[in-house]
Amino acid sequence: MNLGNVLPHDVTEKRTPSSRARNLLFTSRSLPPLNFLSNSRSINCSSAEIAIGSIGRGYDITIDLRLKYCKGNFHGSRLIEIDEGVGHEIVLPGGILISNVPKSIKCDKGERTRFRSDVLSFQQMSEQFNQEMTLTGKIPSGHLNTMFEFSGCWQKDAANTKNLAFDGVFITLYTVALEKSQMVLCDHVRKAVPSTWDPAALARFIETFGTHIIVGLKMGGKDVIYMKQQHYSTLQPSEVQKRLKEMADKRFSETIGQYGMGSEQIYNSDKDILAIYKRRGGSDRINYPHHEWLQTVQLEPDVISMSFIPITSLLNGVPGSGFLSHAINLYLRYKPPIEELHQFLEFQLPRQWAPIFSELPLGPQRKQHNLASLQFSLMGSKLYVNTTPVDVGRRPVTGLRLYLEGKRSNCLSIHLQHLSSLPKIFQLTEDPNGNFCQESYDRRYLEKVQSKYFSHVCTAPIEADEDLSIVTGAQLQVVNHGMKNVLFLRLRFSSVLGATVVRQPEWEGSPGLAAKSGLISTLISHHFSTVQKPPPKPADVIINSAVYPGGPPVPVQAPKLLKFVDTTEMKRGPQDTPGYWVVSGARLMVEKGRISLRYESMIISGLKTGDYRESTADLLTRLKGLNCSEKEKC
C-alpha cells in the first residue's frame, strides 16, 4: 500500500518566535481522506470508538497521557452529563463511520507539522506543556515528566535542569472534542465528594475519579527529540538549539536507509545535554527509520495530546468542595504514589517549630554566667547552651535544627518542627524508657571542635530501643568531663500504637559528611550511609511562600559564632516522597570545625493497604447502586 501521497515528505516547519511567545503555533497541511485496508479500517474504528468514549471520563494528570489510564470502564463512566439518547453519525478521515455519537461531541480532521520549541527554563516548558493541555500554572504534569524522563519531584528536577527544548514531527489524524457548553457533573460524582477533611475518603475519590475531566484529544502519532541541558552546563541557548536542530534533521531525514531508533531510547550526546527520543502512535518496532514509521501511523494511531478541565471547577456549591480542591492541589504539587495518598494527606497538617518565637524571652534575660557554656579556644568567646527541654507533646516531629538565641545570638538551643496535631491514624503513648534518658557514653564518640584541650561534642547516635518509637522531645546538656565541657544531645521518645513500619529508618544530613574532624564520625557516617562525592550543587528552587522560607532572620552580628554552629534546618516534608516521614533518631556531629545535626527518619503506616483497597471497592459498589436506583426512578 503506497501512502506516500497521504503523508507527504515536505513537512512545514514552525518555531516559536521568542521565549515569551510559547503557545504552540502550527502551520500545517490538512490530511486528505485515507484509503485503508479492511484490517486497518477495523483497528482505526476501534481506536476511534475508544477515543470518543473517553470524552467526559476522569483522568489523573500526574501520569502520562494514555487512553488505558482513563478512569472507570469504557461504558457508563463519564463524569459529566452528556445527552446520549439521540446520537449522530460522524465520518472520520479515511471513511471511518462511527454511529451513535452524542451530538455534543465533535470530530475534525487533523494536520501534520514539524515543530521545534525555543530553549526554555523548566518552569517555562512546564507552562507550555500545560497550555497545550488547557491547564493553568507551572506545576509539571505527568506527561512532561514522562517525555523528559524526570523523577516527578519537580523541585529537584527544576534545580538540576538549566534548559529544555524539543523538536519533532506531530501527525494528528483527527481530533475529538466536547462542544463548548455548560457542563454539569453527574449526580453520583457530586454525592461522592467528602463533606469534611477525611483523608481516606478524599484519597478514594481521587483514585476513583481522577483529578480532571477529558474534554478533547488528538489521535495520530509523534516522533520527537526531547533535550535536557544539565544545570552545570555552560552552553548558550543558541548552541543548544543548534545541536538539537542537527540531531533532529538527521533523525527526520528522508534518505532511504537512514538509521532509526526505538520508540523510547536515550541518547547522551555529551556531559552538558541529554537527548531523549520518543515515539507515540505507529509501529513500535525497534530501529524503524522515520520515513518507514510514518507509513504506520494511520494503521496504529495513538493519543498524542489531551485537553482537560478540573473536576473542582464544576463543584460550585457542593459541600466539601474546598477540602477536595486542597487535596487535589497537594496531590498535583507533590505527586505521592496514589496507593499512599491516604497516608500522605493524613500528614498534610500545619507544621510549626517548638519553641515558638513568642515563647522566647524578649525582655531582660537571666544572667548568662548561670548558663552552661562551651569554649573552643583560650581567648575565644563562650557559646552558652540552653538546656531547657523542648517537648512537643503527643505530636510527631518532622525536623530539627540548631539555633542561636539571645540578644547577641550566643546561646545554642535546639528547635523541633512538628505537626500541629496528631494524625487520626496514629495513637501515641509515652515510652517509659525514652524520657530524656541519661545514657552512658563511650569516650570514642567525644570529638573536639577546634582544640583537644577545650570543649568537645558527643557524636553518639541516639535511637529508640523499640521499632515503633518516634521523637517527641529533645534537650541539650553540658557535662563536665575531666578538664573540659562536653555537649550532649538527649531525646524523648513516644511509642506509636497500632502501626507498622513501612520503610526502615534512614539517616539524613548535610552533603559534606566525608570531611570530618574526627575519625569516629567518619566511620559512623560510612556505617549509616554510603558517602559519595556529590555533584555540583544546583541552585535551590524556593516554593515556600512564607515571609522567611529559610527560617527566622539572623542578626547581622551573628557570624562571629555561626562559624562554630551549623543552623541548617534538617527536615523532610511533603516534597520528599512519599511525604510522611517522622524523626526517629538524631545525633550531633562535628563537620569542619562546626557543630551540626544529623537525623534519622522513617515511614510508619497506621492503616493497612488492604483496608484501603476494600474501602475503594465499597465506594464503587455504592456508586453502582446509586446509578441503578436513579435509573429505576427514571
XYZ file of C-alpha atoms in Angstrom:
634
model
C 0.000 0.000 0.000
C 1.525 3.286 -1.108
C 0.830 6.084 1.365
C 3.413 8.480 0.030
C 0.837 10.993 -1.136
C -1.083 10.651 2.126
C 1.847 11.739 4.282
C 3.961 13.992 2.046
C 7.634 14.359 2.787
C 7.620 18.137 2.744
C 6.783 18.975 6.332
C 6.110 22.589 7.179
C 8.451 23.698 9.956
C 7.469 26.292 12.546
C 9.403 27.665 15.503
C 8.218 29.823 18.324
C 9.307 33.427 17.624
C 10.610 34.041 21.141
C 10.658 32.624 24.635
C 7.752 34.892 25.520
C 5.512 33.528 22.786
C 5.358 29.949 23.982
C 1.999 28.879 22.630
C 2.209 26.095 20.079
C 1.811 27.712 16.672
C 1.238 25.343 13.796
C 1.476 25.855 10.075
C 0.290 22.635 8.553
C -1.384 20.822 5.746
C -4.698 19.086 6.374
C -4.648 15.375 5.793
C -6.691 14.207 2.804
C -9.061 11.251 3.145
C -7.272 7.945 3.744
C -7.861 4.633 1.974
C -7.379 1.859 4.483
C -7.241 -1.855 4.091
C -10.020 -3.786 5.782
C -7.933 -4.774 8.794
C -6.572 -1.260 9.308
C -10.112 0.068 8.985
C -11.284 -2.115 11.866
C -8.298 -1.077 14.005
C -8.993 2.575 13.329
C -12.684 2.124 14.032
C -11.893 0.554 17.391
C -9.381 3.294 18.256
C -11.876 5.971 17.264
C -14.624 4.440 19.405
C -12.290 4.321 22.404
C -11.225 7.917 21.804
C -14.832 9.119 21.583
C -15.763 7.070 24.647
C -13.015 8.740 26.686
C -14.625 12.182 26.378
C -16.127 13.142 29.721
C -14.232 10.500 31.707
C -11.976 11.222 34.654
C -8.203 11.329 34.403
C -5.225 11.632 36.738
C -2.857 14.144 35.142
C 0.067 13.118 37.364
C 0.617 10.214 34.953
C 1.350 10.075 31.233
C -1.293 10.523 28.520
C -2.660 7.083 27.670
C -6.223 6.052 26.856
C -5.841 2.985 29.066
C -5.367 5.253 32.097
C -8.840 6.799 31.820
C -10.894 6.305 34.964
C -13.737 3.814 35.008
C -14.915 1.355 32.382
C -15.464 2.121 28.724
C -19.250 2.281 29.071
C -21.101 4.459 31.579
C -18.069 6.072 33.212
C -18.499 9.687 32.161
C -18.390 12.208 34.992
C -20.396 14.895 33.215
C -23.909 14.767 31.844
C -23.938 14.102 28.098
C -27.173 13.504 26.190
C -26.643 10.083 24.681
C -30.283 9.494 23.820
C -30.139 10.864 20.284
C -26.797 10.310 18.590
C -25.485 11.077 15.146
C -23.045 9.538 12.731
C -19.633 11.010 12.081
C -17.203 10.242 9.302
C -13.514 10.380 10.139
C -10.694 10.800 7.605
C -10.367 7.563 5.671
C -14.089 6.927 5.519
C -14.365 5.564 9.065
C -18.031 5.715 10.091
C -18.905 5.903 13.797
C -22.574 5.665 14.825
C -24.492 6.845 17.894
C -22.064 9.612 18.793
C -23.563 12.190 21.207
C -24.304 15.429 19.398
C -22.163 17.402 21.841
C -19.026 15.513 20.715
C -17.439 16.877 17.557
C -14.698 15.433 15.360
C -12.357 17.190 12.943
C -9.624 16.129 10.574
C -6.116 16.808 11.728
C -2.795 18.077 10.478
C 0.867 17.277 10.246
C 3.678 19.587 11.282
C 7.335 19.746 12.226
C 7.655 21.814 15.385
C 10.733 22.982 17.279
C 10.419 24.796 20.584
C 12.600 27.546 21.948
C 15.183 26.700 24.599
C 13.150 27.275 27.755
C 13.607 27.013 31.502
C 11.945 24.196 33.432
C 9.061 26.419 34.541
C 8.539 27.846 31.050
C 8.465 24.411 29.433
C 6.091 23.141 32.102
C 3.805 26.080 31.427
C 3.921 25.403 27.678
C 3.012 21.732 28.142
C 0.152 22.758 30.424
C -1.171 25.253 27.891
C -1.254 22.536 25.244
C -3.498 20.513 27.576
C -5.577 23.606 28.545
C -4.144 23.503 32.071
C -3.018 26.522 34.060
C 0.042 27.080 36.217
C 3.634 25.865 36.112
C 3.394 22.659 38.146
C 4.620 19.927 35.764
C 2.204 17.271 34.584
C 2.895 13.568 34.347
C 3.151 13.973 30.568
C 6.093 16.385 30.892
C 7.794 14.119 33.425
C 7.458 11.126 31.101
C 8.659 12.893 27.967
C 11.760 14.392 29.629
C 12.381 11.403 31.931
C 12.024 13.416 35.136
C 11.747 11.848 38.571
C 8.445 13.528 39.470
C 9.864 15.556 42.369
C 9.677 18.783 40.409
C 11.610 20.935 42.873
C 14.655 18.688 42.463
C 14.101 18.278 38.729
C 13.937 22.047 38.255
C 17.067 22.570 40.351
C 19.030 20.036 38.284
C 17.875 21.368 34.908
C 19.143 24.506 33.209
C 17.095 24.449 29.997
C 14.733 22.247 27.997
C 13.810 22.026 24.321
C 12.238 19.625 21.842
C 11.972 19.109 18.092
C 9.613 16.670 16.425
C 7.086 15.652 13.810
C 3.469 15.659 15.000
C 0.785 13.894 12.947
C -2.822 14.478 14.005
C -5.171 12.208 12.061
C -8.273 13.609 13.747
C -9.388 15.446 16.864
C -12.278 14.622 19.190
C -13.645 17.342 21.451
C -16.643 18.173 23.589
C -18.674 21.088 22.329
C -18.220 24.173 24.478
C -21.331 24.463 26.615
C -22.461 24.485 30.226
C -21.003 21.322 31.777
C -22.710 19.643 34.721
C -21.241 16.913 36.900
C -23.189 13.696 37.244
C -25.111 13.406 40.476
C -23.203 10.355 41.709
C -19.913 12.295 41.440
C -21.257 15.247 43.404
C -22.558 12.942 46.140
C -19.177 11.208 46.425
C -17.409 14.445 47.473
C -16.470 14.177 51.198
C -18.082 16.970 53.201
C -15.186 17.143 55.712
C -11.411 16.781 55.712
C -11.366 12.982 55.556
C -8.036 11.835 54.047
C -9.257 8.284 53.413
C -12.409 9.444 51.598
C -10.520 12.124 49.662
C -7.924 9.593 48.524
C -10.682 7.204 47.416
C -12.367 9.964 45.424
C -9.147 10.889 43.595
C -8.292 7.269 42.871
C -11.822 6.589 41.594
C -12.484 9.714 39.540
C -9.060 11.293 38.970
C -8.210 14.985 39.121
C -9.539 16.273 35.773
C -12.100 15.506 33.080
C -11.137 14.814 29.459
C -12.826 17.263 27.086
C -10.701 16.743 23.981
C -7.903 14.695 22.456
C -5.813 14.277 19.324
C -5.222 10.905 17.690
C -2.254 10.132 15.465
C 1.453 9.844 16.114
C 4.540 11.832 17.018
C 8.289 11.364 16.708
C 10.103 13.810 18.990
C 13.564 14.530 20.390
C 13.405 15.975 23.912
C 16.603 17.643 25.102
C 17.703 18.447 28.661
C 20.579 20.793 29.474
C 22.185 19.968 32.817
C 22.346 22.673 35.486
C 26.153 22.855 35.401
C 26.333 23.271 31.606
C 27.878 26.483 30.266
C 26.421 26.154 26.765
C 24.470 29.126 25.469
C 20.834 28.597 24.375
C 21.818 29.217 20.745
C 24.341 26.377 20.912
C 21.775 24.047 22.477
C 19.284 24.976 19.748
C 21.898 24.320 17.072
C 22.720 20.863 18.417
C 19.047 19.971 18.688
C 18.385 21.015 15.094
C 21.325 18.971 13.815
C 20.126 15.868 15.641
C 16.519 16.351 14.517
C 17.451 16.966 10.877
C 19.454 13.774 10.904
C 16.684 11.747 12.547
C 13.905 13.049 10.324
C 15.936 12.790 7.126
C 14.023 11.178 4.289
C 17.107 9.412 2.986
C 16.240 5.786 2.398
C 18.175 3.610 4.804
C 18.694 6.403 7.319
C 19.207 4.955 10.767
C 16.251 4.571 13.076
C 15.842 4.348 16.817
C 13.414 2.690 19.151
C 10.260 4.371 20.363
C 11.866 5.264 23.686
C 15.652 5.429 23.581
C 18.002 7.771 25.418
C 20.963 9.237 23.590
C 23.585 11.011 25.678
C 25.351 13.462 23.409
C 27.795 14.804 25.991
C 28.036 15.827 29.628
C 26.118 19.065 29.002
C 22.964 17.833 27.300
C 20.846 14.699 27.230
C 18.629 13.857 24.254
C 15.631 11.543 24.645
C 13.824 10.031 21.652
C 10.094 9.384 21.985
C 7.508 7.988 19.614
C 3.778 7.671 20.112
C 1.480 6.000 17.634
C 2.583 3.996 14.644
C 4.675 0.861 14.884
C 6.849 0.343 17.948
C 9.230 -1.848 16.003
C 12.831 -1.346 17.066
C 15.134 0.523 14.660
C 12.318 1.633 12.372
C 13.596 4.577 10.287
C 11.484 7.701 10.468
C 10.195 7.504 6.882
C 9.028 3.916 7.427
C 7.450 4.746 10.764
C 5.395 7.483 9.066
C 3.609 4.866 6.958
C 2.353 3.052 10.068
C 0.757 5.965 11.920
C -2.650 5.652 10.256
C -2.588 1.909 10.852
C -1.854 2.203 14.585
C -2.895 5.645 15.836
C -2.499 6.626 19.469
C -3.393 9.621 21.589
C -0.762 12.360 21.322
C -2.489 15.133 23.259
C -5.437 15.682 25.587
C -7.427 18.659 26.852
C -8.818 18.799 30.380
C -10.940 20.749 32.812
C -10.524 20.370 36.608
C -13.208 18.366 38.380
C -13.260 21.003 41.108
C -14.277 23.691 38.605
C -17.710 22.022 38.418
C -18.259 21.721 42.184
C -19.653 25.156 42.982
C -21.992 24.905 45.951
C -21.110 21.285 46.754
C -20.325 20.783 50.484
C -16.684 19.799 50.954
C -15.521 21.043 47.559
C -12.872 23.184 49.266
C -11.379 20.150 51.031
C -11.306 18.199 47.770
C -9.704 21.112 45.937
C -6.985 21.354 48.602
C -6.345 17.597 48.493
C -6.073 17.588 44.688
C -3.730 20.587 44.727
C -1.454 18.816 47.212
C -1.551 15.660 45.122
C -0.693 17.502 41.901
C 2.079 19.508 43.530
C 3.913 16.709 45.328
C 2.727 13.635 43.380
C 2.881 10.947 46.076
C 2.113 7.394 44.906
C -1.658 7.076 44.551
C -1.694 3.992 46.774
C -0.113 6.078 49.553
C -2.216 9.197 49.062
C -4.305 8.465 52.171
C -1.215 8.410 54.391
C 0.189 11.476 52.624
C -2.959 13.533 53.231
C -3.045 12.497 56.890
C 0.303 14.252 57.332
C -0.582 17.454 55.489
C -1.289 19.316 58.690
C 0.225 22.686 59.614
C 3.826 22.382 60.796
C 5.380 24.608 63.413
C 8.605 24.961 65.333
C 8.937 24.456 69.066
C 9.575 26.540 70.999
C 7.532 29.126 69.107
C 9.108 32.574 68.929
C 6.517 34.096 71.256
C 7.854 31.809 73.985
C 11.409 33.111 73.635
C 12.312 35.827 76.168
C 12.178 39.347 74.755
C 12.888 41.332 77.929
C 15.843 41.194 80.335
C 17.216 37.664 80.435
C 18.773 35.781 83.269
C 22.462 36.264 83.780
C 24.352 34.181 81.292
C 27.031 33.156 83.771
C 24.401 30.814 85.248
C 24.050 29.049 81.902
C 26.149 26.113 80.801
C 28.704 27.101 78.203
C 31.271 25.816 75.738
C 34.616 27.330 74.826
C 36.750 26.267 71.895
C 39.944 28.289 72.404
C 41.748 30.131 75.178
C 40.758 33.638 74.073
C 37.611 32.709 72.178
C 34.066 33.745 73.055
C 31.876 31.471 75.116
C 28.967 29.691 73.462
C 26.192 29.419 76.037
C 23.809 26.467 75.893
C 20.077 26.497 76.577
C 19.464 23.239 78.446
C 15.684 23.652 78.766
C 13.897 20.537 77.406
C 11.794 21.031 74.266
C 8.697 18.838 74.451
C 6.069 18.838 71.661
C 3.644 16.528 73.443
C 1.993 13.720 71.532
C 2.771 15.060 68.096
C 5.225 13.649 65.537
C 8.477 15.532 64.962
C 9.307 16.093 61.288
C 12.507 18.135 61.547
C 15.031 19.793 63.836
C 17.676 22.494 63.836
C 20.296 24.154 65.979
C 19.636 27.829 66.624
C 21.494 30.764 68.166
C 19.214 32.579 70.606
C 19.673 35.663 72.722
C 20.258 39.310 72.049
C 23.814 38.577 70.981
C 22.975 35.284 69.259
C 25.411 33.498 71.553
C 23.145 30.891 73.166
C 22.901 27.499 71.472
C 19.483 25.817 71.512
C 17.655 23.061 69.696
C 14.308 23.533 67.934
C 11.880 20.840 66.778
C 9.499 21.018 63.833
C 6.302 19.075 64.466
C 2.766 18.601 63.183
C 0.226 20.900 64.803
C -1.902 17.895 65.756
C -1.721 14.125 65.737
C -2.892 12.382 62.534
C -6.087 10.417 63.123
C -4.496 7.150 62.068
C -1.952 7.302 64.917
C -2.055 6.854 68.662
C 0.968 7.853 70.742
C 1.897 6.762 74.221
C 4.897 7.757 76.302
C 7.871 5.464 76.054
C 8.876 4.649 79.667
C 12.462 4.091 78.542
C 12.744 7.191 76.373
C 12.182 10.212 78.628
C 15.385 12.211 78.060
C 17.316 9.214 79.271
C 20.841 9.768 80.552
C 22.726 7.216 78.512
C 26.254 6.168 79.214
C 28.690 7.375 76.585
C 31.808 5.994 75.012
C 34.863 8.222 75.062
C 35.471 7.275 71.437
C 32.465 9.419 70.465
C 33.901 12.577 72.043
C 35.147 14.884 69.308
C 36.929 18.190 69.562
C 35.529 21.244 67.809
C 38.856 23.048 67.484
C 41.336 22.051 70.175
C 41.517 18.832 72.152
C 42.116 20.899 75.305
C 38.748 22.648 75.128
C 35.070 21.761 74.741
C 34.068 18.570 72.952
C 30.879 17.164 71.446
C 29.444 13.692 71.946
C 28.598 12.368 68.464
C 26.982 9.096 69.531
C 23.791 8.311 67.556
C 20.612 8.281 69.648
C 17.922 5.805 68.674
C 14.990 4.227 70.458
C 15.016 0.619 71.576
C 11.590 -0.052 70.046
C 10.966 -0.083 66.290
C 7.759 1.956 66.593
C 9.170 4.780 68.711
C 9.444 8.315 67.352
C 10.978 11.526 68.694
C 8.675 13.903 70.606
C 11.236 15.905 72.592
C 14.884 16.979 72.715
C 17.337 18.608 75.100
C 20.917 19.856 75.012
C 23.100 19.131 78.033
C 26.612 20.132 79.031
C 28.552 17.743 81.239
C 31.961 18.372 82.747
C 34.306 15.630 81.625
C 37.693 15.992 83.229
C 39.082 19.437 82.389
C 36.626 20.223 79.598
C 32.886 20.532 78.974
C 31.126 18.106 76.655
C 27.915 18.867 74.736
C 25.314 16.082 74.699
C 22.000 15.619 72.890
C 19.139 13.896 74.711
C 15.921 12.757 73.044
C 12.474 11.880 74.286
C 10.598 9.073 72.534
C 6.950 8.079 72.277
C 5.582 4.779 71.012
C 3.122 4.540 68.117
C 0.262 2.126 68.750
C -1.396 0.028 66.070
C 1.071 0.901 63.310
C 3.620 -0.832 61.133
C 7.000 0.271 59.808
C 6.692 0.831 56.061
C 10.286 1.913 55.479
C 13.197 1.286 57.789
C 14.948 4.288 59.397
C 17.311 6.266 57.178
C 19.954 8.754 58.280
C 19.987 12.153 56.632
C 22.248 15.164 56.947
C 24.394 17.683 55.167
C 26.128 16.517 51.957
C 29.657 17.146 53.202
C 29.808 14.169 55.512
C 33.112 12.935 54.194
C 35.093 15.830 55.680
C 35.147 15.145 59.430
C 37.355 16.439 62.143
C 37.271 13.108 63.961
C 37.816 9.505 62.929
C 34.746 8.173 64.750
C 32.357 10.474 62.888
C 33.834 9.356 59.593
C 33.460 5.686 60.493
C 29.906 6.179 61.742
C 28.832 8.137 58.690
C 30.130 5.358 56.442
C 28.334 2.822 58.640
C 24.957 4.506 58.345
C 25.123 5.555 54.709
C 27.354 5.362 51.692
C 29.069 8.704 51.198
C 29.814 9.621 47.617
C 31.321 12.704 46.084
C 28.325 14.939 45.448
C 27.805 16.576 42.044
C 27.980 20.357 41.783
C 25.121 21.689 43.859
C 22.342 23.242 41.751
C 20.545 26.399 42.742
C 17.660 25.788 45.122
C 14.094 26.222 43.905
C 12.127 28.084 46.584
C 8.434 27.131 46.686
C 7.717 28.236 50.250
C 5.677 31.441 50.198
C 6.402 32.269 53.836
C 7.939 35.616 54.743
C 11.126 33.834 55.844
C 11.136 30.497 53.933
C 14.669 29.705 55.073
C 13.954 30.158 58.766
C 13.931 33.138 61.113
C 16.241 36.041 60.229
C 19.683 36.051 61.820
C 21.124 39.308 63.183
C 23.994 40.871 61.302
C 26.367 40.365 64.233
C 25.735 36.589 64.379
C 28.539 35.342 62.080
C 31.007 35.522 64.976
C 29.565 32.331 66.474
C 27.974 30.930 63.333
C 31.417 29.678 62.384
C 31.007 27.141 65.209
C 27.349 26.172 64.616
C 25.515 24.938 61.530
C 21.924 26.191 61.828
C 20.634 24.438 58.695
C 17.112 23.066 59.102
C 17.136 19.269 58.932
C 13.704 18.090 57.838
C 11.720 16.040 55.387
C 8.433 17.363 54.091
C 5.761 16.581 51.506
C 8.262 17.124 48.686
C 10.251 14.100 49.887
C 8.437 11.060 48.505
C 6.203 9.595 49.847
C 5.781 12.713 52.009
C 5.047 11.465 55.527
C 8.392 10.977 57.254
C 8.819 11.192 61.037
C 12.036 11.673 63.018
C 13.108 8.536 64.874
C 16.623 9.466 65.984
C 19.343 12.116 65.872
C 22.963 12.827 66.708
C 25.337 15.743 66.991
C 28.184 15.993 64.516
C 31.391 17.975 64.113
C 31.901 18.927 60.480
C 34.844 21.111 59.510
C 35.001 22.629 62.973
C 31.243 23.286 63.219
C 28.638 21.650 65.422
C 25.799 20.272 63.331
C 22.859 17.889 63.494
C 22.056 14.733 61.656
C 18.737 12.959 61.978
C 17.143 9.604 61.348
C 13.654 9.353 59.852
C 11.302 6.560 58.934
C 7.851 5.926 57.475
C 5.138 4.298 59.541
C 1.636 3.391 58.487
C -1.472 3.416 60.626
C -3.777 1.836 58.034
C -3.300 -1.411 56.204
C -3.281 -1.207 52.422
C -5.846 -3.991 52.244
C -8.315 -1.929 54.276
C -7.849 0.990 51.907
C -8.438 -1.141 48.831
C -11.515 -2.641 50.440
C -12.863 0.853 51.112
C -12.327 1.759 47.474
C -14.331 -1.276 46.401
C -17.109 -0.290 48.809
C -17.230 3.160 47.227
C -17.571 1.722 43.721
C -20.316 -0.631 44.887
C -22.197 2.258 46.461
C -21.916 4.330 43.294
C -23.171 1.474 41.139
C -26.141 1.089 43.456
C -26.840 4.794 43.172
C -26.874 4.632 39.397
C -29.269 1.712 39.436
C -31.728 3.452 41.747
C -31.621 6.565 39.607
C -32.411 4.541 36.519
C -35.398 2.931 38.268
C -36.761 6.356 39.200
C -36.421 7.491 35.622
